XYZ file of C-alpha atoms in Angstrom:
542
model
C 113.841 9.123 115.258
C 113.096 9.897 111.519
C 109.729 9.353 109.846
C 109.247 10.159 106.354
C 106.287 12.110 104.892
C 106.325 12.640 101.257
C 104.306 15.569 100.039
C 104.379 17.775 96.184
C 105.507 21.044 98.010
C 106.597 21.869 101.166
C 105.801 25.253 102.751
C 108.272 26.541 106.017
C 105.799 29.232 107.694
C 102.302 30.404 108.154
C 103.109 34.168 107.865
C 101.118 36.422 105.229
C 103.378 34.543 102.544
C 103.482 30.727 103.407
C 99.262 30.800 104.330
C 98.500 32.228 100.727
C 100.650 30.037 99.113
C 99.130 26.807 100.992
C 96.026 27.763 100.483
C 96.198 28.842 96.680
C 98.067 25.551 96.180
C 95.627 23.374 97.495
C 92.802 24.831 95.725
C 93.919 22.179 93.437
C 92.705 18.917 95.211
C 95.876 16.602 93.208
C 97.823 18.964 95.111
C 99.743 17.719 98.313
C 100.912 20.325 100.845
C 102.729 20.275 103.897
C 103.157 23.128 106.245
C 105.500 23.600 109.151
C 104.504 25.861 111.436
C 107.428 26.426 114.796
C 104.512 27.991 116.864
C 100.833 27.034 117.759
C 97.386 27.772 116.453
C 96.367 30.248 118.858
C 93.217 32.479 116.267
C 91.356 31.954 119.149
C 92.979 33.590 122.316
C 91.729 36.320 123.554
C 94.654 38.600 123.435
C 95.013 37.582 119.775
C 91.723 37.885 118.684
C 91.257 40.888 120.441
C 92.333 44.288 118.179
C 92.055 46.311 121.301
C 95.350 44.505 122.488
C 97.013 44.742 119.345
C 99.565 47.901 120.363
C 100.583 46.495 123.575
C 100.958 42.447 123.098
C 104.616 42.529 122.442
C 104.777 44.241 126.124
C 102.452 42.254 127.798
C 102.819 39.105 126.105
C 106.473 38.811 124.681
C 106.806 34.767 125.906
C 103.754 33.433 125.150
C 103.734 34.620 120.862
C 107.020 35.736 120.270
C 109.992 34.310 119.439
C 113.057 34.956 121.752
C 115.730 37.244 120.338
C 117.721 40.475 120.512
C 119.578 42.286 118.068
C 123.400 43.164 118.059
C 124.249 46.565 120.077
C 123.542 49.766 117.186
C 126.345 51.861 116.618
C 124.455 54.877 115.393
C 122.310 54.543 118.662
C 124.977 54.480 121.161
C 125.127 50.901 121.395
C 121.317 49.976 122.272
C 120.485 46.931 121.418
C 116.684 45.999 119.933
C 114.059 42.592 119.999
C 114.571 40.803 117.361
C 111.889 38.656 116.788
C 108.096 38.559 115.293
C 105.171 36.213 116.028
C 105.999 32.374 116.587
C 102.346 30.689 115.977
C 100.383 30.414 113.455
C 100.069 33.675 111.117
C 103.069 34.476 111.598
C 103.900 38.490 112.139
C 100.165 39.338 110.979
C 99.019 38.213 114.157
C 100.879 40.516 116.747
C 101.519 43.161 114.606
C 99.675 46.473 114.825
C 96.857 45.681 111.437
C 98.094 48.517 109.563
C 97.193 47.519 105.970
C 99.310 49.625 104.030
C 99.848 48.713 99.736
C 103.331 50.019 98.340
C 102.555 52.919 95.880
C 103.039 52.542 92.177
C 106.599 54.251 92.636
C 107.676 51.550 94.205
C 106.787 49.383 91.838
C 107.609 50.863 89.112
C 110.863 50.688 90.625
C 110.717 46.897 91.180
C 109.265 46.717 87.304
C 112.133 48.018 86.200
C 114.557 45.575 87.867
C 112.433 42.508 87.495
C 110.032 42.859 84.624
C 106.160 43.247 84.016
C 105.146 40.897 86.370
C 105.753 43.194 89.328
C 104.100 46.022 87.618
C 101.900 48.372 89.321
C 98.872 47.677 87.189
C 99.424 43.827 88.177
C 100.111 44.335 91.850
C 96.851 46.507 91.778
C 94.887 43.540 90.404
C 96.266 41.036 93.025
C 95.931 43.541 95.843
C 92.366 43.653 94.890
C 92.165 39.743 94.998
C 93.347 39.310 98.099
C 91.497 41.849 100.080
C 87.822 42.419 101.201
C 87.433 46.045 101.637
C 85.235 47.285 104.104
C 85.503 51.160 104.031
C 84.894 54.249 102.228
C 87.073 55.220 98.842
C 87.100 57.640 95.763
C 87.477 54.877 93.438
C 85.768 51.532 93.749
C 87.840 50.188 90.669
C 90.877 50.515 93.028
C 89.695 48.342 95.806
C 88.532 44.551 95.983
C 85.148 43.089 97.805
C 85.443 39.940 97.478
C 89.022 38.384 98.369
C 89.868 36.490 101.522
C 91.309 39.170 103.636
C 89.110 41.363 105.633
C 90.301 45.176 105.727
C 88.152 47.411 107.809
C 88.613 51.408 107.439
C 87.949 52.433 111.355
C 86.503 54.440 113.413
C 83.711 54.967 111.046
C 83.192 58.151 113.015
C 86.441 59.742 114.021
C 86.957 61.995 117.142
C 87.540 65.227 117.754
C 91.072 64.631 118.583
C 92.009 62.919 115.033
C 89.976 65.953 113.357
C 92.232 68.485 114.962
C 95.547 66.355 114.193
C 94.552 66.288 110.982
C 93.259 69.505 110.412
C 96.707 70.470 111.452
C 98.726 68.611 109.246
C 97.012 70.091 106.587
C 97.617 73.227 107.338
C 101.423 72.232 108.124
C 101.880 70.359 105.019
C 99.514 72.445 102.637
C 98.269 68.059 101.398
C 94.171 68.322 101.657
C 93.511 65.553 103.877
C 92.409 62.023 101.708
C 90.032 59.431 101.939
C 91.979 55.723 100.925
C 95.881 56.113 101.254
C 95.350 52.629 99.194
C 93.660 54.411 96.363
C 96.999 54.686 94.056
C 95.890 58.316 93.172
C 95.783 59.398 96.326
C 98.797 58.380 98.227
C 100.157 61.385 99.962
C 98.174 63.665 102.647
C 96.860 63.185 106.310
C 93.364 60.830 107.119
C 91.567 60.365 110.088
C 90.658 56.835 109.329
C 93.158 53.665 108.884
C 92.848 50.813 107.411
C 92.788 47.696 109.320
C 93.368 43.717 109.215
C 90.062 43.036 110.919
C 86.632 41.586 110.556
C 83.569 43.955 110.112
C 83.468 43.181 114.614
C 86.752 44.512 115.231
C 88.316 41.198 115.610
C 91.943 40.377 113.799
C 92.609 39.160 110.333
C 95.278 37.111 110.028
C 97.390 35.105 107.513
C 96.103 32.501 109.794
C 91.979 33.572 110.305
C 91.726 34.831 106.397
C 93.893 31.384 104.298
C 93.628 28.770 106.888
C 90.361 28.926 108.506
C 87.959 26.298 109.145
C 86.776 26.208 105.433
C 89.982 25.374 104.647
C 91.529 23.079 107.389
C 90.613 21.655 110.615
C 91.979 22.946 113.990
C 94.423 20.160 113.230
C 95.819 21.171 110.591
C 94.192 18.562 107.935
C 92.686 20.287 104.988
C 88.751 19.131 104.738
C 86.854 18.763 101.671
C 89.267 17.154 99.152
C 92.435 19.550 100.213
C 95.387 17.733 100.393
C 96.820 20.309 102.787
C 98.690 19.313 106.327
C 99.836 22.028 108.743
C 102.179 20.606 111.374
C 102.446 22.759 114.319
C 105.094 23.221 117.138
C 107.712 22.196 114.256
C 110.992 24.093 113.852
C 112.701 23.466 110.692
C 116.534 23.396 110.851
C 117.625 22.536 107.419
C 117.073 22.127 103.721
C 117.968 18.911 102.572
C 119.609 18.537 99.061
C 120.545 16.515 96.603
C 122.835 17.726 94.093
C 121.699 21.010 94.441
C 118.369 20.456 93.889
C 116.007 20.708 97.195
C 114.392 17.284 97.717
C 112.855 18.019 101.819
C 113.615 19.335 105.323
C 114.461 18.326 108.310
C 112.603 20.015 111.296
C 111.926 19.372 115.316
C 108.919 18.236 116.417
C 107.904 17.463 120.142
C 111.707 16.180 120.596
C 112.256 14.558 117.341
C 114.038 15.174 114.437
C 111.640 14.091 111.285
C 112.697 14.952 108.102
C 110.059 15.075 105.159
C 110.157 14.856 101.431
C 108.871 17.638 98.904
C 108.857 16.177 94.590
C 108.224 19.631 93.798
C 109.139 22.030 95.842
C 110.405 23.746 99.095
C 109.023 27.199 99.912
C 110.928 29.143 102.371
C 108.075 31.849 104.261
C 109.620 32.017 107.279
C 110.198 35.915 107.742
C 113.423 37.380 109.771
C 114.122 33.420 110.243
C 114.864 32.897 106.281
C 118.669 33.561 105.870
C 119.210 31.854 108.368
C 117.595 28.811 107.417
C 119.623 29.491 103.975
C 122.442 29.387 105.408
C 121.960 26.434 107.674
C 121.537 24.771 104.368
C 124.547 25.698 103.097
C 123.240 28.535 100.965
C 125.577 32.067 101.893
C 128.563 33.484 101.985
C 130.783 30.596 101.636
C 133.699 31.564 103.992
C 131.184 31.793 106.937
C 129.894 28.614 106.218
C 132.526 26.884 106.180
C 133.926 28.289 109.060
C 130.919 27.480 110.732
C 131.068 23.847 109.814
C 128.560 23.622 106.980
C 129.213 22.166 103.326
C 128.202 24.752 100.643
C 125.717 23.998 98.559
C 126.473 27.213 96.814
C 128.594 30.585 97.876
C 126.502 33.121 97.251
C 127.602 36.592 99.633
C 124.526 38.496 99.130
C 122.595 36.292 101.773
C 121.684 38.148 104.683
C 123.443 41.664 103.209
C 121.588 44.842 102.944
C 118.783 44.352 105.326
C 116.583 47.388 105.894
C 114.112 48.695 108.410
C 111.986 52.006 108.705
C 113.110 54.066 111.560
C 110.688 55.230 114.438
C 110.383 58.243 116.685
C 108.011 60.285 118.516
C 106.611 63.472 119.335
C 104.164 63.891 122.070
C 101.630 66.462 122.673
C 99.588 67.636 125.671
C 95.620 66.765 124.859
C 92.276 68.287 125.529
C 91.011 65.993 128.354
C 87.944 66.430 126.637
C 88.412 64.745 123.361
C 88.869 61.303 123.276
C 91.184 59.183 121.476
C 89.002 56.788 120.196
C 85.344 56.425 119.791
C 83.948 54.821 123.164
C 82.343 52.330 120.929
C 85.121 51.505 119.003
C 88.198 50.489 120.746
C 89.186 48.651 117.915
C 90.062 51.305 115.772
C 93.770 51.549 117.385
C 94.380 54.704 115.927
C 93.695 58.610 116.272
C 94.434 59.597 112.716
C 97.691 59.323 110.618
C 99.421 61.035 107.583
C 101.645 59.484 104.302
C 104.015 62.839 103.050
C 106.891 63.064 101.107
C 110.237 64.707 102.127
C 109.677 67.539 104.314
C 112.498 69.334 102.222
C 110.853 69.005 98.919
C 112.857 66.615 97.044
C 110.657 63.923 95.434
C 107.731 65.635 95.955
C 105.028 63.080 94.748
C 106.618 60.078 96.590
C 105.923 58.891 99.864
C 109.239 59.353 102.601
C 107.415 59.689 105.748
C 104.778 57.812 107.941
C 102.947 59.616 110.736
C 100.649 57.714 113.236
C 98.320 59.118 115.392
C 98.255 57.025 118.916
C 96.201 58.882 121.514
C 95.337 58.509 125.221
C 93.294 60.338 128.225
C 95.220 63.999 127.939
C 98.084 62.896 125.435
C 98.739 62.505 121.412
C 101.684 60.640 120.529
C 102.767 60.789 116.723
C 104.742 57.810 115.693
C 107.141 59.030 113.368
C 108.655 56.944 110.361
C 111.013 57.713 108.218
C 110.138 54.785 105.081
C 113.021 55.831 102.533
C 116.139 55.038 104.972
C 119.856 54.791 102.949
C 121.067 52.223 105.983
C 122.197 48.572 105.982
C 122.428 45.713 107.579
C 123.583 41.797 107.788
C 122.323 38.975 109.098
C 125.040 36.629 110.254
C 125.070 32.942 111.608
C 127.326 32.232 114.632
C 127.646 28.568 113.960
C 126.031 25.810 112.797
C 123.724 24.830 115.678
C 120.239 25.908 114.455
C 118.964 26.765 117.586
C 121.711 29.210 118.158
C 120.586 33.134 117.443
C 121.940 34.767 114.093
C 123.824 38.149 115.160
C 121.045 40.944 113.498
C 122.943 44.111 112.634
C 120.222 46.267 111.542
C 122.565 49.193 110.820
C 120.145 52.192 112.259
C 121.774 54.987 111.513
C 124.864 54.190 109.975
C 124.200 55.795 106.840
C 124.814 59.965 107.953
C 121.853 60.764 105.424
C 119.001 59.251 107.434
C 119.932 61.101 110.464
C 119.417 64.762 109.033
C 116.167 63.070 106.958
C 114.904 62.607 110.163
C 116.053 66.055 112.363
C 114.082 67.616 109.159
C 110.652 65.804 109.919
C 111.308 67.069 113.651
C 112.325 70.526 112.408
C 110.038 70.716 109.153
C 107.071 68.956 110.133
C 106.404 68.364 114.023
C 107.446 72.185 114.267
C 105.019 73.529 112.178
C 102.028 70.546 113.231
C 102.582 71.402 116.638
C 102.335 75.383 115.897
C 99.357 74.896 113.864
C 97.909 72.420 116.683
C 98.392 75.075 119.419
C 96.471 77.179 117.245
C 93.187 74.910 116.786
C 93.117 74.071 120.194
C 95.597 75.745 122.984
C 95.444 72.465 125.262
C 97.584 70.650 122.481
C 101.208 71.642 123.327
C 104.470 69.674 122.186
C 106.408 68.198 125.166
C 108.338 66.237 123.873
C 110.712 67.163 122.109
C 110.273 70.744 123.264
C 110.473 73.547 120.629
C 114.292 74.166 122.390
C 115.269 70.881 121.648
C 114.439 70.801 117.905
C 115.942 74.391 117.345
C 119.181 73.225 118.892
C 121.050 70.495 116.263
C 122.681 68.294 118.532
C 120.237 68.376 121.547
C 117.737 67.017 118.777
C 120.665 64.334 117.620
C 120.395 63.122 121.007
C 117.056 62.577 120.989
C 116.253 61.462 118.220
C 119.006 58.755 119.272
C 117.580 58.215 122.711
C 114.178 57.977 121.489
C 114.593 55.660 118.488
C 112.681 52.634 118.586
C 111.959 49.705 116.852
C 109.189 48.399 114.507
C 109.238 45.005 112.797
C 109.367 45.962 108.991
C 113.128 44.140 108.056
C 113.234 43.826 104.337
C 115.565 42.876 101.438
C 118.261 40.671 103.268
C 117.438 37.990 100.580
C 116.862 39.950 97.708
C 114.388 39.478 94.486
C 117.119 40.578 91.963
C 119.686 39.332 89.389
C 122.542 37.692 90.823
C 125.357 40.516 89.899
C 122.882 42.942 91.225
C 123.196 41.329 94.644
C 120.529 38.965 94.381
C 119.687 35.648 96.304
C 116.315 34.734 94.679
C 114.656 35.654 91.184
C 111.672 37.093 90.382
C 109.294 34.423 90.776
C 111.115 33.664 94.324
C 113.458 30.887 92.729
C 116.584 31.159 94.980
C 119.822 31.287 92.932
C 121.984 28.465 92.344
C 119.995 25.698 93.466
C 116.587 24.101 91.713
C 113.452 23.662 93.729
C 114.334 25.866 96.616
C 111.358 29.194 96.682
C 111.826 31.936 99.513
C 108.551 33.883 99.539
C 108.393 36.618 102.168
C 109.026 40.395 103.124
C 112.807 39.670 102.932
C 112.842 39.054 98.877
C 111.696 42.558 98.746
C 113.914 44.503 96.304
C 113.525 48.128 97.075
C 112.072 49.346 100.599
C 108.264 49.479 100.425
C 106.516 52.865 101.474
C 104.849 51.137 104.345
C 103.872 48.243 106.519
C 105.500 45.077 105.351
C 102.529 42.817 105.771
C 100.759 43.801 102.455
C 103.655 43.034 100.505
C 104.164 39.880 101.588
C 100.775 38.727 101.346
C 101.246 39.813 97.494
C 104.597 38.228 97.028
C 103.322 34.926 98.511
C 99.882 35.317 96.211
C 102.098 36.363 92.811
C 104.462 33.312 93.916
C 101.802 30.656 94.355
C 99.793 31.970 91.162
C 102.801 31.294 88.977
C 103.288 27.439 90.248
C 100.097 27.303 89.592
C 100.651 28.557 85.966
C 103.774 26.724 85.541
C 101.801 23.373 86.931
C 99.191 24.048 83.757
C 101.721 24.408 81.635
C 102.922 21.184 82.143
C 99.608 19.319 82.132
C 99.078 20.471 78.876
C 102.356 20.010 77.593
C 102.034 16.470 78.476
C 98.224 15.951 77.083
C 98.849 17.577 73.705
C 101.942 17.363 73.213
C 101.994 20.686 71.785
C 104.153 23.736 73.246
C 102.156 26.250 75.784
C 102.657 29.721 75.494
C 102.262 31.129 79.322
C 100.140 33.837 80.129
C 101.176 36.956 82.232
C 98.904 37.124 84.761
């Protein structure tokens, strides 16, 4: 059964990207908008609104938010496979993910500045960062930070504990970085902290893509925008395919309680739909055109860079032995997730003022775990589609490992920094002793291979399978999101990312779906006037 629905854009997602976009889009009321969200609206379930659950709801609640997948067996890991998945209802990954709010330094966009021009800039991604976010926290430089955006970021616990002031004391003394204030500040984006930063309301509760750009002053539990919005969100509707017409995207097709509707877009489509992207581009005949057709589907255009070169942070641990006196987290806090957390560069000294690795403080009754991630990683990986049945799982090759380089990087942060933060620990306080791995372990090479093998986990940060670069520089989409090869067709999300961000995903895809919806909005000007004066319009950088 089709039914049409005709509608200026169309938006696939409600992830950090696809809510910004909707939102900023209808801020115009001429504007029509359609969302299509594959999961619920579930803001207001307890184990979602909750922060206190935050670490443990893939565990405890992997059916009810997730969506169903696993990974293709790792090479470099022995063959272990990993989830791959993120959140399937509305906000997309931002609302099971653990709130880190992390901003990509100015290195890495000076990087991305070079490839794709001033509009990804570090000054400009400053002053969008700083319209998105509502900052509630302490910093050394208020001109750094925005008040009055959308997105709540608390800094948490307001008082720390004793256990985060002895972690960090001892990275400091490991490290030689004086501990900082904002890791968001851009001048201060190395050294250890005992407070992170949060997607949460000034209660504790979560922020979302979803709570922060589609809440109740925007759209009804429904999904129909109120005031004047011409905004629609459609949930529990999984879209299979772009539809086009000579190359230009005109709608989608998507499933919805059993049926197969397909609706119309004049303007455009806007692809937000996270690890779920490439494969929607290639559904639609956008890929490497001998897999298409051998899986059935007409090319629209044969482009091999689709689903190449994913990447992903790595993840280890360390744990420690605790004073069963010092707690975590503040009793009246629970919220704040976290017992304190570092940003350094390469424990060997190359690159000295750049970020490489991401410590995170995760304590319990008697224990400190250190999540350990290694954010500059040489690996790659591919997305593939098996055939064309779009409910049929891509094959995710994520590649850990499989470049030789990120295997020492990370036997140096055991044997360069957990070494000497565990002996300076020990020395603060005698109850915090490293267990695991055990001093042995780290001294001996290829015990410490093996564990850093056995203990390598997974985190959801996949970036760059579709690319924000040039074409012959193994691009799929340019830098305003337009994909290549094809007219009306956006994908704004963390896979457009060019180089890997120094971080947590989420904050660049919030600014990648803000910087994308800003310039439709520009180009949308430009038109109206062009059509009123008759004169040409010069557009404005933003």
């Amino acid at each position: 059964m089709n039914r049409k629905l005709k509608f200026d854009y169309i938006i696939v997602g409600t992830g950090p990207a696809g809510a910004v976009i909707a939102k900023t889009l209808t801020d115009n009321k001429k504007t029509s908008v359609l969302v299509l969200e594959a999961g619920g609206k579930n803001d207001r379930d307890k184990a979602i609104r909750d922060s206190s659950a935050a670490l443990e709801l893939e565990e405890r609640f992997f059916p009810n938010y997730f969506w169903q997948g696993e990974g293709v067996p790792q090479k470099g890991l022995d063959d272990r496979a990993f989830e791959w998945t993120t959140g399937r209802l509305s906000g997309g990954g931002s609302s099971i993910n653990g709130e880190q709010y992390v901003r990509p330094t100015s290195a890495v966009f000076r990087e991305w500045e070079k490839l794709l021009g001033p509009l990804w800039s570090p000054k400009r991604a400053i002053r969008r960062f700083k319209r998105l976010e509502k900052y509630n926290g302490k910093t050394t430089d208020k001109m750094a930070r925005g008040f009055k955006g959308r997105l709540d970021i608390r800094q948490a616990p307001q008082e720390p504990t004793r256990m985060a002031r002895k972690l960090i004391a001892a990275i400091e003394q490991a490290t030689g970085l004086p501990e900082i204030l904002d890791y968001n500040d851009p001048k201060t984006p190395l050294g250890p902290f005992t407070r992170w930063q949060l997607y949460q309301n000034p209660d504790g509760r979560r922020e979302s893509s979803s709570t922060a750009f589609l809440s109740s002053d925007i759209m009804t539990p429904g999904g129909q925008g109120v005031k004047g919005r011409r905004l629609k969100v459609l949930f529990k509707s999984t879209v299979l395919r772009v539809i086009f017409s000579n190359k230009r995207a005109v709608g989608v097709q998507f499933l919805r309680e059993g049926r197969c509707i397909t609706a119309y877009a004049t303007k455009k489509v806007i692809i937000s739909a996270g690890i779920n992207s490439a494969q929607l581009l290639m559904l639609s005949g956008i890929g490497p055109g001998v897999l298409l057709k051998k899986a059935g589907i007409p090319v629209v255009f044969n482009n091999p860079n689709v689903g190449k070169r994913i990447r992903n942070h790595s993840l280890n641990f360390a744990v420690f032995t605790a004073n069963p006196d010092d707690r975590a987290l503040p009793a009246n806090d629970p919220n704040a997730l976290y017992t304190g957390g570092a940003f350094l560069p390469d424990p060997t000294g190359a690159e000295p003022g750049r970020r490489a690795v991401q410590l995170v403080g995760i304590g319990s009754e008697g224990m400190l775990t250190l999540a350990i991630l290694y954010l500059r990683p040489k690996s790659r990986g591919s997305i593939r589609i098996q055939n064309n049945d779009p409910l049929k799982i891509v094959l995710a090759d994520e590649g850990f490992l499989s470049d030789p380089a990120d295997m020492e990087a990370i036997k140096n942060i055991f044997k360069i920094y957990v070494k000497n933060i565990a002996a300076e620990l020990e020395v603060i306080d005698p109850s915090y002793k490293l267990v695991s791995p055990g001093i042995d372990v780290i001294d001996n090479d290829s015990k410490l291979e093996q564990y850093i093998k056995e203990n390598f986990d997974h985190n959801h940060h996949q970036q760059s399978f579709l690319r924000m670069a040039p074409l012959q520089k193994g691009g799929v989409v340019d830098r305003r999101g337009n994909v290549h090869g094809v007219k009306n067709l956006i994908v704004a999300d963390a896979s457009v990312i060019p180089f890997t961000v120094d971080g947590n995903t989420s904050a660049p895809a919030f600014l990648i779906g803000y910087t994308i919806a800003r310039r439709l909005q520009l180009q949308n000007k430009r038109r109206k006037k062009r059509v009123l004066s008759g004169f040409r319009f010069e557009e404005v950088e933003e």
